[in-house]
Amino acid sequence: GESVGLHLPTLSVQEGDNSIINCAYSNSASDYFIWYKQESGKGPQFIIDIRSNMDKRQGQRVTVLLNKTVKHLSLQIAATQPGDSAVYFCAENRNNDMRFGAGTRLTVKP
Amino acid sequence: GAGVSQTPSNKVTEKGKYVELRCDPISGHTALYWYRQSLGQGPEFLIYFQGTGAADDSGLPNDRFFAVRPEGSVSTLKIQRTERGDSAVYLCASSLNPGGHETQYFGPGTRLLVL
């Protein structure tokens, strides 16, 4: 979905379920993509990154998928925990020019 | 330090005043970035330093905004004649090297409120 002003797209999941957060990026020339997690009152925290020569990368409980054909990025979080509740931003980077998406608020219900 | 630090954490000022925001990057990181984040939005790029020089200042909104990094470490973002629209969180990030594939590590931000 798209955010308008203060209304971030939201995703609410049950603790233990898997979460999928989606992001569309704008520039087909972007060659590096990053997911950040931002908790209230804190700066963005690096989660995982992927280069454009890959279509999937896995970390601990997280997986990033890249579809360059449709300029789409997704973040999958396995076994979502209450501590995962935050706003998640995707970012595309080309030559040190990093552009952030609008963000998705993830809420994990116990 | 272990991470990027920013001071002050909060700053309240009056319209028309001058403010300085400080960023201490991760030790050894040569690249430093400033971003501005408005409520409910992602960070927006302001300026990027490679060493002591501003490699890209295309994101600075106007000439009231200026940033320096005189010794290639600490950076100061300076805002003259502040306006209410300048109210936002100002984020600083650093990376080990410049380059499009370098991970940027963010500080906690300075929350600026212009009354």
Short mmCIF file of C-alpha atoms in Angstrom, two decimals:
data_model
loop_
_atom_site.label_atom_id
_atom_site.label_comp_id
_atom_site.label_asym_id
_atom_site.label_seq_id
_atom_site.Cartn_x
_atom_site.Cartn_y
_atom_site.Cartn_z
CA GLY A 1 0.00 0.00 0.00
CA GLU A 2 0.95 3.69 -0.10
CA SER A 3 1.37 6.03 2.81
CA VAL A 4 -0.31 9.40 2.82
CA GLY A 5 0.97 11.90 5.33
CA LEU A 6 1.03 10.31 8.75
CA HIS A 7 -0.78 7.14 7.74
CA LEU A 8 1.84 4.45 7.33
CA PRO A 9 0.84 1.12 5.83
CA THR A 10 0.39 -1.26 8.70
CA LEU A 11 0.78 -4.98 9.16
CA SER A 12 -0.51 -6.77 12.21
CA VAL A 13 0.56 -10.37 12.86
CA GLN A 14 0.25 -12.90 15.63
CA GLU A 15 3.36 -13.77 17.59
CA GLY A 16 4.99 -16.80 16.02
CA ASP A 17 3.58 -16.20 12.55
CA ASN A 18 5.68 -15.20 9.58
CA SER A 19 5.59 -11.59 8.36
CA ILE A 20 6.05 -10.29 4.84
CA ILE A 21 6.67 -6.60 4.27
CA ASN A 22 6.66 -5.31 0.72
CA CYS A 23 8.30 -2.36 -0.95
CA ALA A 24 8.31 -0.94 -4.47
CA TYR A 25 11.39 0.98 -5.54
CA SER A 26 11.63 3.65 -8.16
CA ASN A 27 14.90 3.50 -10.05
CA SER A 28 15.85 0.56 -12.21
CA ALA A 29 19.48 1.75 -11.99
CA SER A 30 19.62 1.15 -8.23
CA ASP A 31 22.00 -1.67 -7.47
CA TYR A 32 21.94 -2.00 -3.70
CA PHE A 33 18.97 -2.36 -1.40
CA ILE A 34 18.70 -2.31 2.36
CA TRP A 35 16.02 -2.97 4.95
CA TYR A 36 16.05 -0.92 8.12
CA LYS A 37 14.04 -1.31 11.32
CA GLN A 38 13.13 1.79 13.29
CA GLU A 39 11.73 1.65 16.79
CA SER A 40 10.02 4.61 18.35
CA GLY A 41 12.47 7.33 19.32
CA LYS A 42 15.45 5.59 17.75
CA GLY A 43 17.41 5.80 14.53
CA PRO A 44 17.03 3.22 11.75
CA GLN A 45 18.79 -0.05 12.46
CA PHE A 46 20.31 -2.11 9.62
CA ILE A 47 18.64 -5.50 9.16
CA ILE A 48 19.77 -6.96 5.87
CA ASP A 49 20.93 -5.89 2.44
CA ILE A 50 21.02 -7.30 -1.07
CA ARG A 51 22.82 -6.39 -4.26
CA SER A 52 21.11 -6.29 -7.59
CA ASN A 53 22.99 -9.34 -8.86
CA MET A 54 21.09 -11.48 -6.35
CA ASP A 55 17.40 -12.24 -5.98
CA LYS A 56 17.41 -13.68 -2.47
CA ARG A 57 19.48 -13.32 0.66
CA GLN A 58 18.93 -14.88 4.05
CA GLY A 59 19.90 -13.75 7.49
CA GLN A 60 18.92 -14.83 10.94
CA ARG A 61 15.11 -15.14 10.83
CA VAL A 62 14.98 -12.68 7.93
CA THR A 63 14.99 -13.12 4.18
CA VAL A 64 15.05 -10.42 1.53
CA LEU A 65 13.70 -11.08 -1.95
CA LEU A 66 14.43 -8.85 -4.92
CA ASN A 67 12.42 -8.83 -8.13
CA LYS A 68 14.11 -6.43 -10.53
CA THR A 69 11.58 -7.05 -13.28
CA VAL A 70 8.81 -5.35 -11.31
CA LYS A 71 11.11 -3.30 -9.04
CA HIS A 72 9.86 -4.99 -5.90
CA LEU A 73 11.56 -5.84 -2.66
CA SER A 74 10.21 -7.86 0.23
CA LEU A 75 11.31 -8.65 3.76
CA GLN A 76 10.22 -11.89 5.33
CA ILE A 77 10.50 -12.32 9.08
CA ALA A 78 10.13 -15.85 10.38
CA ALA A 79 8.48 -16.61 13.73
CA THR A 80 7.71 -12.96 14.41
CA GLN A 81 8.32 -11.85 17.99
CA PRO A 82 6.99 -8.88 19.98
CA GLY A 83 10.43 -7.29 19.73
CA ASP A 84 9.98 -7.14 15.97
CA SER A 85 7.28 -4.48 16.35
CA ALA A 86 8.62 -1.37 14.64
CA VAL A 87 8.49 0.61 11.41
CA TYR A 88 10.37 -1.06 8.57
CA PHE A 89 11.90 0.93 5.73
CA CYS A 90 13.33 -0.28 2.49
CA ALA A 91 16.03 1.84 0.90
CA GLU A 92 17.59 1.85 -2.54
CA ASN A 93 21.11 3.09 -2.99
CA ARG A 94 22.79 4.29 -6.15
CA ASN A 95 26.17 6.00 -5.88
CA ASN A 96 25.75 6.98 -2.22
CA ASP A 97 22.35 8.48 -2.92
CA MET A 98 20.11 6.46 -0.63
CA ARG A 99 16.35 6.88 -0.97
CA PHE A 100 13.97 5.50 1.62
CA GLY A 101 10.47 4.22 1.09
CA ALA A 102 7.57 5.43 3.22
CA GLY A 103 7.79 2.61 5.73
CA THR A 104 5.47 -0.08 7.06
CA ARG A 105 4.46 -0.33 10.70
CA LEU A 106 4.59 -3.92 11.96
CA THR A 107 2.61 -4.74 15.08
CA VAL A 108 3.02 -8.14 16.70
CA LYS A 109 0.12 -9.33 18.83
CA PRO A 110 0.97 -11.64 21.73
CA GLY B 1 32.34 4.87 20.63
CA ALA B 2 30.44 1.77 19.72
CA GLY B 3 27.91 3.53 17.52
CA VAL B 4 26.99 6.85 15.97
CA SER B 5 26.13 9.42 18.61
CA GLN B 6 24.21 12.66 18.19
CA THR B 7 23.76 15.63 20.47
CA PRO B 8 21.54 17.06 21.67
CA SER B 9 18.88 14.38 21.65
CA ASN B 10 16.20 17.07 21.73
CA LYS B 11 16.33 20.74 20.83
CA VAL B 12 13.55 23.29 21.20
CA THR B 13 14.13 26.69 19.68
CA GLU B 14 12.21 29.72 18.56
CA LYS B 15 11.55 30.75 15.00
CA GLY B 16 14.43 32.80 13.66
CA LYS B 17 17.09 31.35 15.96
CA TYR B 18 20.29 29.54 14.96
CA VAL B 19 20.90 25.91 15.91
CA GLU B 20 23.80 23.48 15.68
CA LEU B 21 23.39 19.72 15.70
CA ARG B 22 26.36 17.48 16.31
CA CYS B 23 27.20 14.02 15.01
CA ASP B 24 29.97 11.71 16.21
CA PRO B 25 30.41 8.90 13.67
CA ILE B 26 31.71 5.41 14.35
CA SER B 27 35.47 5.59 14.83
CA GLY B 28 37.31 5.02 11.57
CA HIS B 29 34.31 5.62 9.32
CA THR B 30 35.29 7.92 6.49
CA ALA B 31 31.84 8.66 5.11
CA LEU B 32 29.20 10.63 7.02
CA TYR B 33 25.62 11.40 6.02
CA TRP B 34 22.89 13.72 7.30
CA TYR B 35 19.20 12.97 6.82
CA ARG B 36 15.98 14.64 7.90
CA GLN B 37 12.94 12.63 8.91
CA SER B 38 9.48 14.12 9.23
CA LEU B 39 6.76 12.38 11.20
CA GLY B 40 5.45 9.30 9.43
CA GLN B 41 7.98 9.43 6.61
CA GLY B 42 11.28 7.86 5.72
CA PRO B 43 14.57 9.72 6.12
CA GLU B 44 15.41 12.21 3.37
CA PHE B 45 19.01 12.74 2.32
CA LEU B 46 20.58 16.12 3.07
CA ILE B 47 24.35 15.94 2.63
CA TYR B 48 27.20 13.44 2.46
CA PHE B 49 30.83 13.87 3.49
CA GLN B 50 33.78 11.89 2.28
CA GLY B 51 36.51 12.77 4.74
CA THR B 52 36.43 16.52 5.34
CA GLY B 53 34.72 17.54 2.14
CA ALA B 54 31.06 17.57 1.24
CA ALA B 55 30.85 15.15 -1.67
CA ASP B 56 27.15 15.75 -2.26
CA ASP B 57 25.03 18.51 -0.70
CA SER B 58 22.18 18.29 -3.17
CA GLY B 59 19.66 17.45 -0.46
CA LEU B 60 20.08 20.62 1.56
CA PRO B 61 16.74 22.43 1.19
CA ASN B 62 18.10 25.98 1.02
CA ASP B 63 21.04 28.15 2.01
CA ARG B 64 19.92 28.32 5.65
CA PHE B 65 21.31 24.82 6.04
CA PHE B 66 25.04 24.20 6.19
CA ALA B 67 27.21 21.35 7.48
CA VAL B 68 30.90 20.97 8.25
CA ARG B 69 33.30 18.19 9.10
CA PRO B 70 36.59 20.00 9.60
CA GLU B 71 38.74 17.10 10.81
CA GLY B 72 37.03 14.28 8.98
CA SER B 73 35.35 12.90 12.07
CA VAL B 74 32.73 14.92 13.99
CA SER B 75 30.23 16.84 11.89
CA THR B 76 27.97 19.76 12.72
CA LEU B 77 24.75 20.58 10.90
CA LYS B 78 23.95 24.29 11.18
CA ILE B 79 20.55 25.83 10.57
CA GLN B 80 20.19 29.60 10.40
CA ARG B 81 16.98 31.58 10.89
CA THR B 82 15.02 28.47 11.80
CA GLU B 83 11.46 28.12 10.58
CA ARG B 84 8.61 26.02 11.97
CA GLY B 85 8.88 23.78 8.91
CA ASP B 86 12.40 22.81 9.98
CA SER B 87 10.91 20.79 12.85
CA ALA B 88 11.90 17.17 12.29
CA VAL B 89 14.28 14.48 13.45
CA TYR B 90 17.77 15.02 12.05
CA LEU B 91 19.60 11.74 11.60
CA CYS B 92 23.29 11.17 11.07
CA ALA B 93 24.79 8.00 9.62
CA SER B 94 28.29 6.82 8.88
CA SER B 95 29.88 4.11 6.77
CA LEU B 96 33.36 2.65 6.80
CA ASN B 97 34.05 3.73 3.27
CA PRO B 98 32.23 5.76 0.70
CA GLY B 99 30.55 3.79 -2.01
CA GLY B 100 27.13 2.70 -3.03
CA HIS B 101 27.36 -0.73 -1.42
CA GLU B 102 28.49 0.37 2.01
CA THR B 103 26.15 -0.13 4.93
CA GLN B 104 25.17 3.10 6.66
CA TYR B 105 24.82 2.97 10.43
CA PHE B 106 22.48 5.53 11.97
CA GLY B 107 22.57 7.49 15.18
CA PRO B 108 19.51 8.03 17.39
CA GLY B 109 18.76 11.43 15.87
CA THR B 110 18.19 14.92 17.20
CA ARG B 111 14.55 15.94 17.54
CA LEU B 112 14.29 19.60 16.59
CA LEU B 113 11.18 21.58 17.43
CA VAL B 114 10.90 25.14 16.18
CA LEU B 115 8.21 27.11 17.98
#
